[in-house]
Tab-separated table of C-alpha atoms and ligand atoms in Angstrom:
chain	number	residue	atom	x	y	z
A	1	UNK	CA	10.913	-14.428	-1.291
A	2	UNK	CA	11.288	-10.875	-0.034
A	3	UNK	CA	11.695	-8.029	-2.531
A	4	UNK	CA	13.587	-5.581	-0.324
A	5	UNK	CA	14.850	-7.260	2.886
A	6	UNK	CA	16.783	-4.147	3.929
A	7	UNK	CA	13.476	-2.311	4.335
A	8	UNK	CA	11.002	-5.134	4.969
A	9	UNK	CA	13.034	-6.841	7.716
A	10	UNK	CA	14.498	-3.903	9.668
A	11	UNK	CA	14.938	-4.177	13.420
A	12	UNK	CA	12.478	-2.171	15.484
A	13	UNK	CA	15.111	0.418	16.432
A	14	UNK	CA	16.281	0.842	12.845
A	15	UNK	CA	12.729	1.210	11.664
A	16	UNK	CA	11.747	3.771	14.272
A	17	UNK	CA	14.881	5.810	13.583
A	18	UNK	CA	14.159	5.853	9.870
A	19	UNK	CA	10.505	6.736	10.432
A	20	UNK	CA	11.440	9.555	12.815
A	21	UNK	CA	13.937	10.995	10.357
A	22	UNK	CA	11.473	10.817	7.509
A	23	UNK	CA	8.654	12.276	9.604
A	24	UNK	CA	10.740	15.298	10.535
A	25	UNK	CA	11.606	15.849	6.865
A	26	UNK	CA	8.038	15.507	5.579
A	27	UNK	CA	6.658	17.816	8.274
A	28	UNK	CA	9.170	20.548	7.325
A	29	UNK	CA	8.304	19.976	3.678
A	30	UNK	CA	4.539	20.403	4.103
A	31	UNK	CA	5.019	23.288	6.539
A	32	UNK	CA	6.886	25.196	3.870
A	33	UNK	CA	4.871	24.074	0.852
A	34	UNK	CA	1.244	23.570	1.882
A	35	UNK	CA	-0.498	26.618	3.397
A	36	UNK	CA	-3.235	24.365	4.779
A	37	UNK	CA	-0.762	22.470	6.985
A	38	UNK	CA	1.234	25.532	7.956
A	39	UNK	CA	-1.961	27.200	9.179
A	40	UNK	CA	-3.073	24.099	11.084
A	41	UNK	CA	0.316	23.726	12.745
A	42	UNK	CA	0.483	27.414	13.630
A	43	UNK	CA	-2.956	27.161	15.214
A	44	UNK	CA	-1.659	24.277	17.316
A	45	UNK	CA	1.524	26.180	18.093
A	46	UNK	CA	3.874	23.583	16.651
A	47	UNK	CA	6.827	23.900	14.320
A	48	UNK	CA	8.764	21.311	12.327
A	49	UNK	CA	11.513	21.469	14.990
A	50	UNK	CA	9.052	19.999	17.511
A	51	UNK	CA	8.845	16.804	15.479
A	52	UNK	CA	12.048	14.808	15.932
A	53	UNK	CA	11.078	11.192	16.607
A	54	UNK	CA	8.223	9.051	15.386
A	55	UNK	CA	6.574	9.335	18.820
A	56	UNK	CA	6.103	13.058	18.153
A	57	UNK	CA	3.515	12.163	15.518
A	58	UNK	CA	0.730	12.523	18.092
A	59	UNK	CA	1.426	16.271	18.210
A	60	UNK	CA	0.417	16.660	14.566
A	61	UNK	CA	-3.009	17.621	13.239
A	62	UNK	CA	-5.295	15.090	11.573
A	63	UNK	CA	-6.378	15.369	7.944
A	64	UNK	CA	-9.884	14.316	6.935
A	65	UNK	CA	-11.544	13.492	3.657
A	66	UNK	CA	-13.521	16.732	4.129
A	67	UNK	CA	-10.220	18.680	4.232
A	68	UNK	CA	-9.340	17.186	0.845
A	69	UNK	CA	-12.773	18.038	-0.516
A	70	UNK	CA	-12.561	21.592	0.854
A	71	UNK	CA	-9.233	21.993	-0.936
A	72	UNK	CA	-10.443	20.383	-4.186
A	73	UNK	CA	-8.883	19.865	-6.656
A	74	UNK	CA	-5.200	20.384	-5.860
A	75	UNK	CA	-5.084	22.647	-2.802
A	76	UNK	CA	-3.029	20.195	-0.739
A	77	UNK	CA	-0.467	19.566	-3.442
A	78	UNK	CA	3.042	20.243	-2.163
A	79	UNK	CA	5.111	19.847	-5.316
A	80	UNK	CA	5.020	22.379	-8.183
A	81	UNK	CA	2.893	21.291	-11.155
A	82	UNK	CA	6.050	20.874	-13.267
A	83	UNK	CA	7.080	17.984	-10.974
A	84	UNK	CA	3.722	16.175	-11.157
A	85	UNK	CA	3.748	13.410	-13.769
A	86	UNK	CA	0.393	11.760	-13.090
A	87	UNK	CA	-2.991	12.431	-11.501
A	88	UNK	CA	-5.389	9.851	-10.055
A	89	UNK	CA	-8.726	10.157	-8.293
A	90	UNK	CA	-10.472	8.124	-5.630
A	91	UNK	CA	-13.461	6.091	-6.753
A	92	UNK	CA	-15.886	8.318	-4.894
A	93	UNK	CA	-17.528	5.414	-3.086
A	94	UNK	CA	-18.730	7.675	-0.292
A	95	UNK	CA	-19.039	11.071	-1.970
A	96	UNK	CA	-17.136	13.363	-4.312
A	97	UNK	CA	-13.865	11.831	-5.508
A	98	UNK	CA	-10.615	13.360	-4.293
A	99	UNK	CA	-7.711	14.117	-6.635
A	100	UNK	CA	-4.075	13.160	-6.029
A	101	UNK	CA	-0.967	14.188	-7.998
A	102	UNK	CA	2.198	12.032	-8.077
A	103	UNK	CA	5.792	13.022	-8.809
A	104	UNK	CA	8.179	10.638	-10.556
A	105	UNK	CA	9.586	9.616	-7.202
A	106	UNK	CA	6.060	8.922	-5.895
A	107	UNK	CA	5.413	6.596	-8.822
A	108	UNK	CA	8.759	4.850	-8.182
A	109	UNK	CA	7.959	4.351	-4.483
A	110	UNK	CA	4.530	3.019	-5.421
A	111	UNK	CA	6.021	0.557	-7.930
A	112	UNK	CA	8.550	-0.562	-5.305
A	113	UNK	CA	5.742	-1.172	-2.791
A	114	UNK	CA	3.714	-3.055	-5.420
A	115	UNK	CA	6.748	-5.219	-6.209
A	116	UNK	CA	7.068	-6.044	-2.511
A	117	UNK	CA	3.420	-7.221	-2.499
A	118	UNK	CA	3.711	-9.292	-5.645
A	119	UNK	CA	6.927	-10.933	-4.433
A	120	UNK	CA	5.231	-11.841	-1.148
A	121	UNK	CA	2.480	-13.566	-3.163
A	122	UNK	CA	5.102	-15.585	-5.009
A	123	UNK	CA	5.050	-13.726	-8.348
A	124	UNK	CA	8.355	-13.975	-10.243
A	125	UNK	CA	9.701	-12.865	-13.600
A	126	UNK	CA	8.322	-15.909	-15.385
A	127	UNK	CA	4.717	-15.091	-14.508
A	128	UNK	CA	2.104	-13.583	-16.795
A	129	UNK	CA	-0.010	-11.390	-14.548
A	130	UNK	CA	-3.419	-10.095	-15.519
A	131	UNK	CA	-4.517	-6.726	-14.144
A	132	UNK	CA	-8.279	-6.565	-14.024
A	133	UNK	CA	-8.689	-3.485	-11.945
A	134	UNK	CA	-10.043	-0.615	-13.999
A	135	UNK	CA	-7.356	1.401	-15.800
A	136	UNK	CA	-7.897	5.138	-15.678
A	137	UNK	CA	-8.312	7.574	-12.840
A	138	UNK	CA	-8.798	4.688	-10.398
A	139	UNK	CA	-5.442	3.746	-8.869
A	140	UNK	CA	-5.953	-0.031	-9.115
A	141	UNK	CA	-5.125	-0.609	-12.784
A	142	UNK	CA	-2.036	1.528	-13.372
A	143	UNK	CA	-0.768	0.982	-9.820
A	144	UNK	CA	-0.674	-2.791	-10.170
A	145	UNK	CA	0.575	-2.493	-13.751
A	146	UNK	CA	3.710	-0.548	-12.841
A	147	UNK	CA	4.433	-2.968	-10.001
A	148	UNK	CA	4.275	-5.985	-12.301
A	149	UNK	CA	6.584	-4.307	-14.814
A	150	UNK	CA	8.963	-3.126	-12.093
A	151	UNK	CA	9.262	-6.710	-10.879
A	152	UNK	CA	9.915	-7.918	-14.396
A	153	UNK	CA	6.893	-10.218	-14.762
A	154	UNK	CA	4.677	-9.853	-17.835
A	155	UNK	CA	1.760	-7.460	-17.387
A	156	UNK	CA	-1.511	-8.263	-19.163
A	157	UNK	CA	-3.473	-4.995	-18.960
A	158	UNK	CA	-6.890	-6.641	-19.240
A	159	UNK	CA	-8.718	-3.945	-17.220
A	160	UNK	CA	-12.417	-4.556	-16.552
A	161	UNK	CA	-15.134	-5.263	-19.108
A	162	UNK	CA	-14.656	-7.606	-22.054
A	163	UNK	CA	-14.745	-10.483	-19.581
A	164	UNK	CA	-15.221	-13.241	-22.197
A	165	UNK	CA	-12.201	-12.054	-24.172
A	166	UNK	CA	-10.239	-11.861	-20.937
A	167	UNK	CA	-11.318	-15.377	-19.923
A	168	UNK	CA	-10.076	-16.740	-23.243
A	169	UNK	CA	-6.721	-14.988	-22.823
A	170	UNK	CA	-6.333	-16.379	-19.309
A	171	UNK	CA	-6.532	-19.839	-20.814
A	172	UNK	CA	-4.599	-19.258	-24.035
A	173	UNK	CA	-1.684	-17.438	-22.358
A	174	UNK	CA	-1.524	-19.670	-19.300
A	175	UNK	CA	-1.883	-16.583	-17.108
A	176	UNK	CA	-0.646	-17.417	-13.596
A	177	UNK	CA	-1.693	-14.381	-11.561
A	178	UNK	CA	-4.572	-11.945	-11.475
A	179	UNK	CA	-5.354	-8.723	-9.600
A	180	UNK	CA	-8.961	-7.502	-9.339
A	181	UNK	CA	-11.744	-6.839	-6.859
A	182	UNK	CA	-13.105	-9.934	-5.092
A	183	UNK	CA	-16.489	-9.172	-6.736
A	184	UNK	CA	-14.930	-9.232	-10.179
A	185	UNK	CA	-13.180	-12.524	-9.390
A	186	UNK	CA	-16.589	-14.083	-8.719
A	187	UNK	CA	-18.029	-12.596	-11.887
A	188	UNK	CA	-15.081	-13.912	-13.877
A	189	UNK	CA	-15.607	-17.382	-12.393
A	190	UNK	CA	-19.222	-17.308	-13.607
A	191	UNK	CA	-18.204	-16.253	-17.109
A	192	UNK	CA	-15.539	-18.994	-17.242
A	193	UNK	CA	-18.208	-21.461	-16.213
A	194	UNK	CA	-20.590	-20.271	-18.951
A	195	UNK	CA	-17.780	-20.680	-21.479
A	196	UNK	CA	-17.086	-24.222	-20.295
A	197	UNK	CA	-13.568	-23.314	-19.096
A	198	UNK	CA	-12.701	-25.155	-15.867
A	199	UNK	CA	-10.067	-24.172	-13.324
A	200	UNK	CA	-8.051	-27.176	-14.503
A	201	UNK	CA	-7.902	-25.604	-17.989
A	202	UNK	CA	-6.238	-22.546	-16.413
A	203	UNK	CA	-2.814	-22.008	-14.926
A	204	UNK	CA	-3.942	-19.477	-12.281
A	205	UNK	CA	-1.894	-19.726	-9.066
A	206	UNK	CA	-2.061	-16.313	-7.437
A	207	UNK	CA	-4.813	-13.759	-6.926
A	208	UNK	CA	-4.316	-10.257	-5.485
A	209	UNK	CA	-7.701	-9.043	-4.340
A	210	UNK	CA	-8.664	-5.767	-2.734
A	211	UNK	CA	-10.259	-2.334	-3.185
A	212	UNK	CA	-13.276	-3.455	-1.142
A	213	UNK	CA	-13.806	-5.386	2.095
A	214	UNK	CA	-14.016	-9.158	1.757
A	215	UNK	CA	-14.379	-12.004	4.224
A	216	UNK	CA	-12.618	-15.333	4.842
A	217	UNK	CA	-15.723	-17.066	3.472
A	218	UNK	CA	-15.368	-15.085	0.250
A	219	UNK	CA	-11.697	-16.047	0.094
A	220	UNK	CA	-12.607	-19.756	0.220
A	221	UNK	CA	-15.273	-19.277	-2.439
A	222	UNK	CA	-12.887	-17.547	-4.853
A	223	UNK	CA	-10.034	-20.009	-4.227
A	224	UNK	CA	-12.341	-22.889	-4.827
A	225	UNK	CA	-13.795	-21.458	-8.025
A	226	UNK	CA	-10.591	-20.185	-9.641
A	227	UNK	CA	-8.127	-22.744	-8.282
A	228	UNK	CA	-5.657	-20.154	-6.961
A	229	UNK	CA	-4.402	-18.834	-3.656
A	230	UNK	CA	-6.148	-15.550	-2.838
A	231	UNK	CA	-4.136	-12.771	-1.147
A	232	UNK	CA	-5.287	-9.475	0.256
A	233	UNK	CA	-4.003	-6.166	-1.049
A	234	UNK	CA	-5.056	-2.878	0.524
A	235	UNK	CA	-4.653	0.727	-0.389
A	236	UNK	CA	-6.317	4.047	-0.972
A	237	UNK	CA	-5.672	6.786	-3.467
A	238	UNK	CA	-5.095	9.466	-0.808
A	239	UNK	CA	-2.036	7.520	0.378
A	240	UNK	CA	-0.849	5.935	-2.865
A	241	UNK	CA	-3.292	3.298	-4.197
A	242	UNK	CA	-2.972	-0.496	-3.868
A	243	UNK	CA	0.158	-1.726	-2.000
A	244	UNK	CA	-0.200	0.272	1.202
A	245	UNK	CA	-0.391	-3.205	2.755
A	246	UNK	CA	-0.279	-6.822	1.598
A	247	UNK	CA	-0.542	-10.369	2.886
A	248	UNK	CA	2.478	-12.646	2.974
A	249	UNK	CA	2.388	-16.432	2.717
A	250	UNK	CA	1.367	-16.655	6.409
A	251	UNK	CA	-1.899	-14.818	5.630
A	252	UNK	CA	-2.234	-13.588	9.162
A	253	UNK	CA	-2.885	-9.906	8.608
A	254	UNK	CA	-1.455	-7.585	5.953
A	255	UNK	CA	2.038	-6.067	6.275
A	256	UNK	CA	2.027	-2.296	5.972
A	257	UNK	CA	4.814	-0.678	3.965
A	258	UNK	CA	5.441	1.445	7.042
A	259	UNK	CA	8.779	2.865	5.959
A	260	UNK	CA	6.626	4.915	3.542
A	261	UNK	CA	3.146	4.958	5.147
A	262	UNK	CA	3.110	5.257	8.919
A	263	UNK	CA	-0.025	3.741	10.468
A	264	UNK	CA	-1.917	4.547	13.657
A	265	UNK	CA	-5.264	3.238	14.845
A	266	UNK	CA	-7.363	5.756	16.756
A	267	UNK	CA	-10.625	5.857	18.614
A	268	UNK	CA	-12.823	7.694	16.067
A	269	UNK	CA	-14.653	9.554	18.825
A	270	UNK	CA	-11.877	10.640	21.224
A	271	UNK	CA	-9.191	10.606	18.474
A	272	UNK	CA	-6.784	9.002	20.963
A	273	UNK	CA	-4.358	6.379	19.567
A	274	UNK	CA	-5.388	2.812	20.469
A	275	UNK	CA	-3.026	-0.007	21.454
A	276	UNK	CA	-2.320	-2.927	19.122
A	277	UNK	CA	-5.170	-5.395	18.929
A	278	UNK	CA	-7.949	-2.873	19.432
A	279	UNK	CA	-10.278	-2.041	16.556
A	280	UNK	CA	-10.475	1.579	15.547
A	281	UNK	CA	-10.006	3.946	12.616
A	282	UNK	CA	-6.873	3.517	10.562
A	283	UNK	CA	-4.806	6.690	10.107
A	284	UNK	CA	-1.815	7.139	7.785
A	285	UNK	CA	1.004	9.635	7.484
A	286	UNK	CA	2.932	9.485	4.222
A	287	UNK	CA	6.613	9.610	5.164
A	288	UNK	CA	8.143	10.039	1.720
A	289	UNK	CA	5.500	11.397	-0.613
A	290	UNK	CA	6.251	14.523	-2.635
A	291	UNK	CA	3.144	15.219	-4.739
A	292	UNK	CA	0.463	15.277	-2.079
A	293	UNK	CA	1.798	14.197	1.300
A	294	UNK	CA	-0.756	13.826	4.080
A	295	UNK	CA	-0.336	14.024	7.849
A	296	UNK	CA	-2.439	11.663	9.968
A	297	UNK	CA	-5.027	11.048	7.271
A	298	UNK	CA	-8.201	9.507	8.706
A	299	UNK	CA	-9.115	6.687	6.312
A	300	UNK	CA	-12.457	5.832	7.964
A	301	UNK	CA	-11.454	2.179	7.502
A	302	UNK	CA	-11.885	0.118	10.646
A	303	UNK	CA	-9.308	-2.463	11.686
A	304	UNK	CA	-6.610	-3.156	14.291
A	305	UNK	CA	-2.817	-3.336	14.180
A	306	UNK	CA	-1.280	-6.674	15.115
A	307	UNK	CA	1.596	-7.169	17.493
A	308	UNK	CA	4.345	-9.738	17.252
A	309	UNK	CA	6.711	-11.093	14.647
A	310	UNK	CA	5.574	-12.787	11.499
A	311	UNK	CA	7.020	-16.153	10.517
A	312	UNK	CA	7.769	-14.818	7.020
A	313	UNK	CA	10.672	-12.744	8.393
A	314	UNK	CA	9.190	-9.331	7.615
A	315	UNK	CA	9.110	-6.919	10.528
A	316	UNK	CA	6.622	-4.557	8.862
A	317	UNK	CA	3.643	-4.222	11.193
A	318	UNK	CA	0.462	-6.059	10.182
A	319	UNK	CA	-3.117	-4.828	10.069
A	320	UNK	CA	-6.189	-7.016	10.409
A	321	UNK	CA	-8.692	-7.295	7.571
A	322	UNK	CA	-10.815	-4.191	7.152
A	323	UNK	CA	-14.057	-4.782	8.969
A	324	UNK	CA	-15.771	-2.023	7.056
A	325	UNK	CA	-15.721	1.714	6.640
A	326	UNK	CA	-17.141	3.808	9.406
A	327	UNK	CA	-19.446	5.333	6.797
A	328	UNK	CA	-20.600	1.866	5.622
A	329	UNK	CA	-21.805	0.940	9.055
A	330	UNK	CA	-25.552	0.595	9.221
A	331	UNK	CA	-27.333	1.320	12.436
A	332	UNK	CA	-30.442	-0.806	12.408
A	333	UNK	CA	-32.639	-0.068	15.387
A	334	UNK	CA	-29.634	0.773	17.490
A	335	UNK	CA	-27.491	-2.187	16.425
A	336	UNK	CA	-24.319	-1.606	14.434
A	337	UNK	CA	-24.121	-3.825	11.361
A	338	UNK	CA	-21.333	-4.034	8.799
A	339	UNK	CA	-22.031	-5.540	5.372
A	340	UNK	CA	-18.999	-7.812	5.898
A	341	UNK	CA	-20.667	-9.394	8.946
A	342	UNK	CA	-23.754	-10.160	6.880
A	343	UNK	CA	-21.517	-11.617	4.157
A	344	UNK	CA	-19.845	-13.961	6.668
A	345	UNK	CA	-23.189	-15.259	7.872
A	346	UNK	CA	-24.600	-15.732	4.378
A	347	UNK	CA	-21.596	-17.578	3.014
A	348	UNK	CA	-21.639	-20.033	5.886
A	349	UNK	CA	-25.056	-21.188	4.685
A	350	UNK	CA	-24.387	-23.751	1.954
A	351	UNK	CA	-27.611	-23.005	0.057
A	352	UNK	CA	-26.684	-19.315	-0.403
A	353	UNK	CA	-24.597	-18.015	-3.305
A	354	UNK	CA	-22.100	-15.160	-2.681
A	355	UNK	CA	-24.366	-12.502	-4.244
A	356	UNK	CA	-26.347	-10.346	-1.867
A	357	UNK	CA	-27.721	-6.859	-1.236
A	358	UNK	CA	-28.694	-4.997	1.884
A	359	UNK	CA	-31.647	-2.682	1.325
A	360	UNK	CA	-32.477	-0.188	4.044
A	361	UNK	CA	-35.797	1.646	4.157
A	362	UNK	CA	-37.528	3.794	6.692
A	363	UNK	CA	-41.085	2.684	7.329
A	364	UNK	CA	-43.172	4.587	9.878
A	365	UNK	CA	-39.982	6.170	11.230
A	366	UNK	CA	-38.390	2.772	11.810
A	367	UNK	CA	-35.442	1.384	9.905
A	368	UNK	CA	-36.192	-1.745	7.958
A	369	UNK	CA	-33.370	-3.945	6.655
A	370	UNK	CA	-34.015	-6.364	3.820
A	371	UNK	CA	-31.334	-8.914	2.959
A	372	UNK	CA	-31.596	-10.218	-0.592
A	373	UNK	CA	-29.440	-13.218	-1.403
A	374	UNK	CA	-29.254	-15.545	-4.379
A	375	UNK	CA	-29.839	-19.253	-3.925
A	376	UNK	CA	-27.177	-21.571	-5.339
A	377	UNK	CA	-28.093	-23.164	-8.663
A	378	UNK	CA	-27.129	-26.665	-7.522
A	379	UNK	CA	-29.381	-26.430	-4.475
A	380	UNK	CA	-32.245	-25.204	-6.626
A	381	UNK	CA	-31.782	-28.080	-9.072
A	382	UNK	CA	-31.815	-30.490	-6.160
A	383	UNK	CA	-35.065	-29.253	-4.592
A	384	UNK	CA	-36.811	-28.485	-7.879
A	385	UNK	CA	-38.196	-25.258	-9.239
A	386	UNK	CA	-41.855	-26.056	-8.945
A	387	UNK	CA	-42.371	-25.781	-5.245
A	388	UNK	CA	-41.919	-22.700	-3.104
A	389	UNK	CA	-41.637	-24.333	0.291
A	390	UNK	CA	-37.836	-24.963	0.244
A	391	UNK	CA	-37.328	-21.281	-0.601
A	392	UNK	CA	-39.583	-20.173	2.230
A	393	UNK	CA	-37.752	-22.540	4.558
A	394	UNK	CA	-34.425	-21.114	3.424
A	395	UNK	CA	-35.631	-17.560	4.039
A	396	UNK	CA	-36.520	-18.586	7.560
A	397	UNK	CA	-33.168	-20.295	8.074
A	398	UNK	CA	-31.212	-17.224	6.928
A	399	UNK	CA	-33.320	-14.929	9.117
A	400	UNK	CA	-32.736	-17.130	12.144
A	401	UNK	CA	-28.990	-17.282	11.543
A	402	UNK	CA	-28.860	-13.485	11.262
A	403	UNK	CA	-30.742	-13.153	14.499
A	404	UNK	CA	-28.453	-15.581	16.350
A	405	UNK	CA	-25.187	-14.182	15.063
A	406	UNK	CA	-25.863	-10.484	14.508
A	407	UNK	CA	-28.845	-9.864	16.797
A	408	UNK	CA	-30.844	-8.317	13.999
A	409	UNK	CA	-34.014	-9.593	12.368
A	410	UNK	CA	-33.990	-8.522	8.741
A	411	UNK	CA	-36.587	-9.410	6.148
A	412	UNK	CA	-34.903	-12.083	4.006
A	413	UNK	CA	-35.660	-12.446	0.306
A	414	UNK	CA	-34.184	-15.399	-1.554
A	415	UNK	CA	-33.448	-14.453	-5.148
A	416	UNK	CA	-33.062	-16.692	-8.198
A	417	UNK	CA	-29.533	-17.404	-9.494
A	418	UNK	CA	-28.165	-14.579	-11.641
A	419	UNK	CA	-30.875	-12.125	-10.715
A	420	UNK	CA	-28.749	-9.579	-8.815
A	421	UNK	CA	-26.472	-7.173	-10.697
A	422	UNK	CA	-22.799	-8.209	-11.028
A	423	UNK	CA	-19.886	-5.804	-10.485
A	424	UNK	CA	-16.622	-5.364	-12.341
A	425	UNK	CA	-15.134	-2.793	-9.968
A	426	UNK	CA	-16.110	-2.201	-6.388
A	427	UNK	CA	-19.377	-3.882	-5.431
A	428	UNK	CA	-22.253	-1.745	-4.181
A	429	UNK	CA	-23.999	-4.063	-1.775
A	430	UNK	CA	-25.870	-1.496	0.309
A	431	UNK	CA	-28.902	0.306	-1.068
A	432	UNK	CA	-29.877	2.882	1.495
A	433	UNK	CA	-33.224	4.394	0.585
A	434	UNK	CA	-33.308	6.550	3.710
A	435	UNK	CA	-31.112	9.300	2.273
A	436	UNK	CA	-32.815	9.940	-1.037
A	437	UNK	CA	-33.101	13.685	-1.446
B	501	ADP	P1	-12.934	5.391	-2.359
B	501	ADP	O1	-12.721	5.703	-0.906
B	501	ADP	O2	-13.707	6.443	-3.077
B	501	ADP	O3	-13.462	3.999	-2.615
B	501	ADP	P2	-10.356	4.510	-3.378
B	501	ADP	O4	-10.702	4.096	-4.754
B	501	ADP	O5	-9.071	5.182	-3.156
B	501	ADP	O6	-11.469	5.490	-2.918
B	501	ADP	O7	-10.470	3.231	-2.453
B	501	ADP	C1	-9.879	3.112	-1.194
B	501	ADP	C2	-10.774	2.413	-0.220
B	501	ADP	O8	-11.114	1.087	-0.679
B	501	ADP	C3	-10.128	2.168	1.112
B	501	ADP	O9	-10.191	3.304	1.943
B	501	ADP	C4	-10.947	1.003	1.659
B	501	ADP	O10	-12.170	1.448	2.217
B	501	ADP	C5	-11.240	0.190	0.423
B	501	ADP	N1	-10.276	-0.913	0.287
B	501	ADP	C6	-9.184	-0.957	-0.499
B	501	ADP	N2	-8.545	-2.138	-0.377
B	501	ADP	C7	-9.235	-2.874	0.519
B	501	ADP	C8	-9.084	-4.178	1.093
B	501	ADP	N3	-8.113	-4.981	0.736
B	501	ADP	N4	-9.986	-4.564	2.025
B	501	ADP	C9	-10.986	-3.753	2.392
B	501	ADP	N5	-11.206	-2.524	1.883
B	501	ADP	C10	-10.349	-2.079	0.959
B	502	ZN	ZN1	4.499	-12.088	7.119
């Protein structure tokens, strides 16, 4: 099912015309309402009249997270305060959170985009859908909530925390869909297990997971544990929150709601746009936003855009899974390593559980990476607790696999089941001790 075929299945020409028209309008709007953009455009000697088609986007200035921080809290807001009906903030994963105000129309567009995602996952009016993203300043909870209500399904605002109570409700209400971070899905699976609730006792069919990078291996793990089909949902507060892009039933990339959020992928060094298929930094221009529109916002998320039609019938362009954030990338003795690459390697090793940490230290001016990973309980029961040699052998195996696949040689520490901290929101898997001030 497709929520809004007239927008999700437009022909290329129709789409580009609409995007061009909307771009021209939004550029005039920010030029006249946001001094920051007017100044930037004047410095570049461009006026709204220079922006007529979507191809003209390359003439526009970029916006960075630092620009938002420099204009904290509401310096980039375009609409008057009397039009703003809600404020959210980014999580602050990589520094000070940024603040975003939404008008009523912004909230409506967001709900529409969320309904498109949920419909693509197969959610219908009869479903009870649990929202286990945090409610509050974080966009995940309320964003998903309004989408579920807009679609007409039943929203269960479970939020995070109170996982045992939530687990019981999942069973008692026959909840069929859930939205949360992939880390929380794993944590929930553990709690269900402790409570003796099996996936057969549940009616879960659909999971909408996002807010942090996750791998195909993690997808299999979650599907297997919760007995549902796991879909990706992507978004960021500076653009709108979850629903910037979503997977359809083909699960070959995530469709971007590009009639509202125009994507580009650029080379983060030269800032030149890259062709489809090449990995680079994802950049968005909001085409319809009123509260805080952004031009060419550099997300620091790394991915590629995908060419070609999708069998689902949507013509919205697709993006690949996020490989990582440019600021998450670790450089270990000259080699670039993303936590998601380590996750892929670890989860392919059957003895390893999906809980891990990357600890980076600087010893004698050299970077030292330690990978801590929990051993699976069933493996431990099989080999017995009283001898250390299988653990030592496993440490060696993991280290060798890392070396073969990633060309790095970390110190590997196998941890006992349940010994690493669990996360309800976004997981913090990297502990970088090099930057302690
Ligand atoms: P913060 O940047 O402080 O975490 P947000 O709470 O707005 O702020 O989170 C947005 C970020 O979360 C994105 O820029 C991206 O890095 C990450 N993210 C969101 N959804 C996904 C997803 N499906 N896959 C990978 N990363 C994601
Ligand atoms: Zn599709």
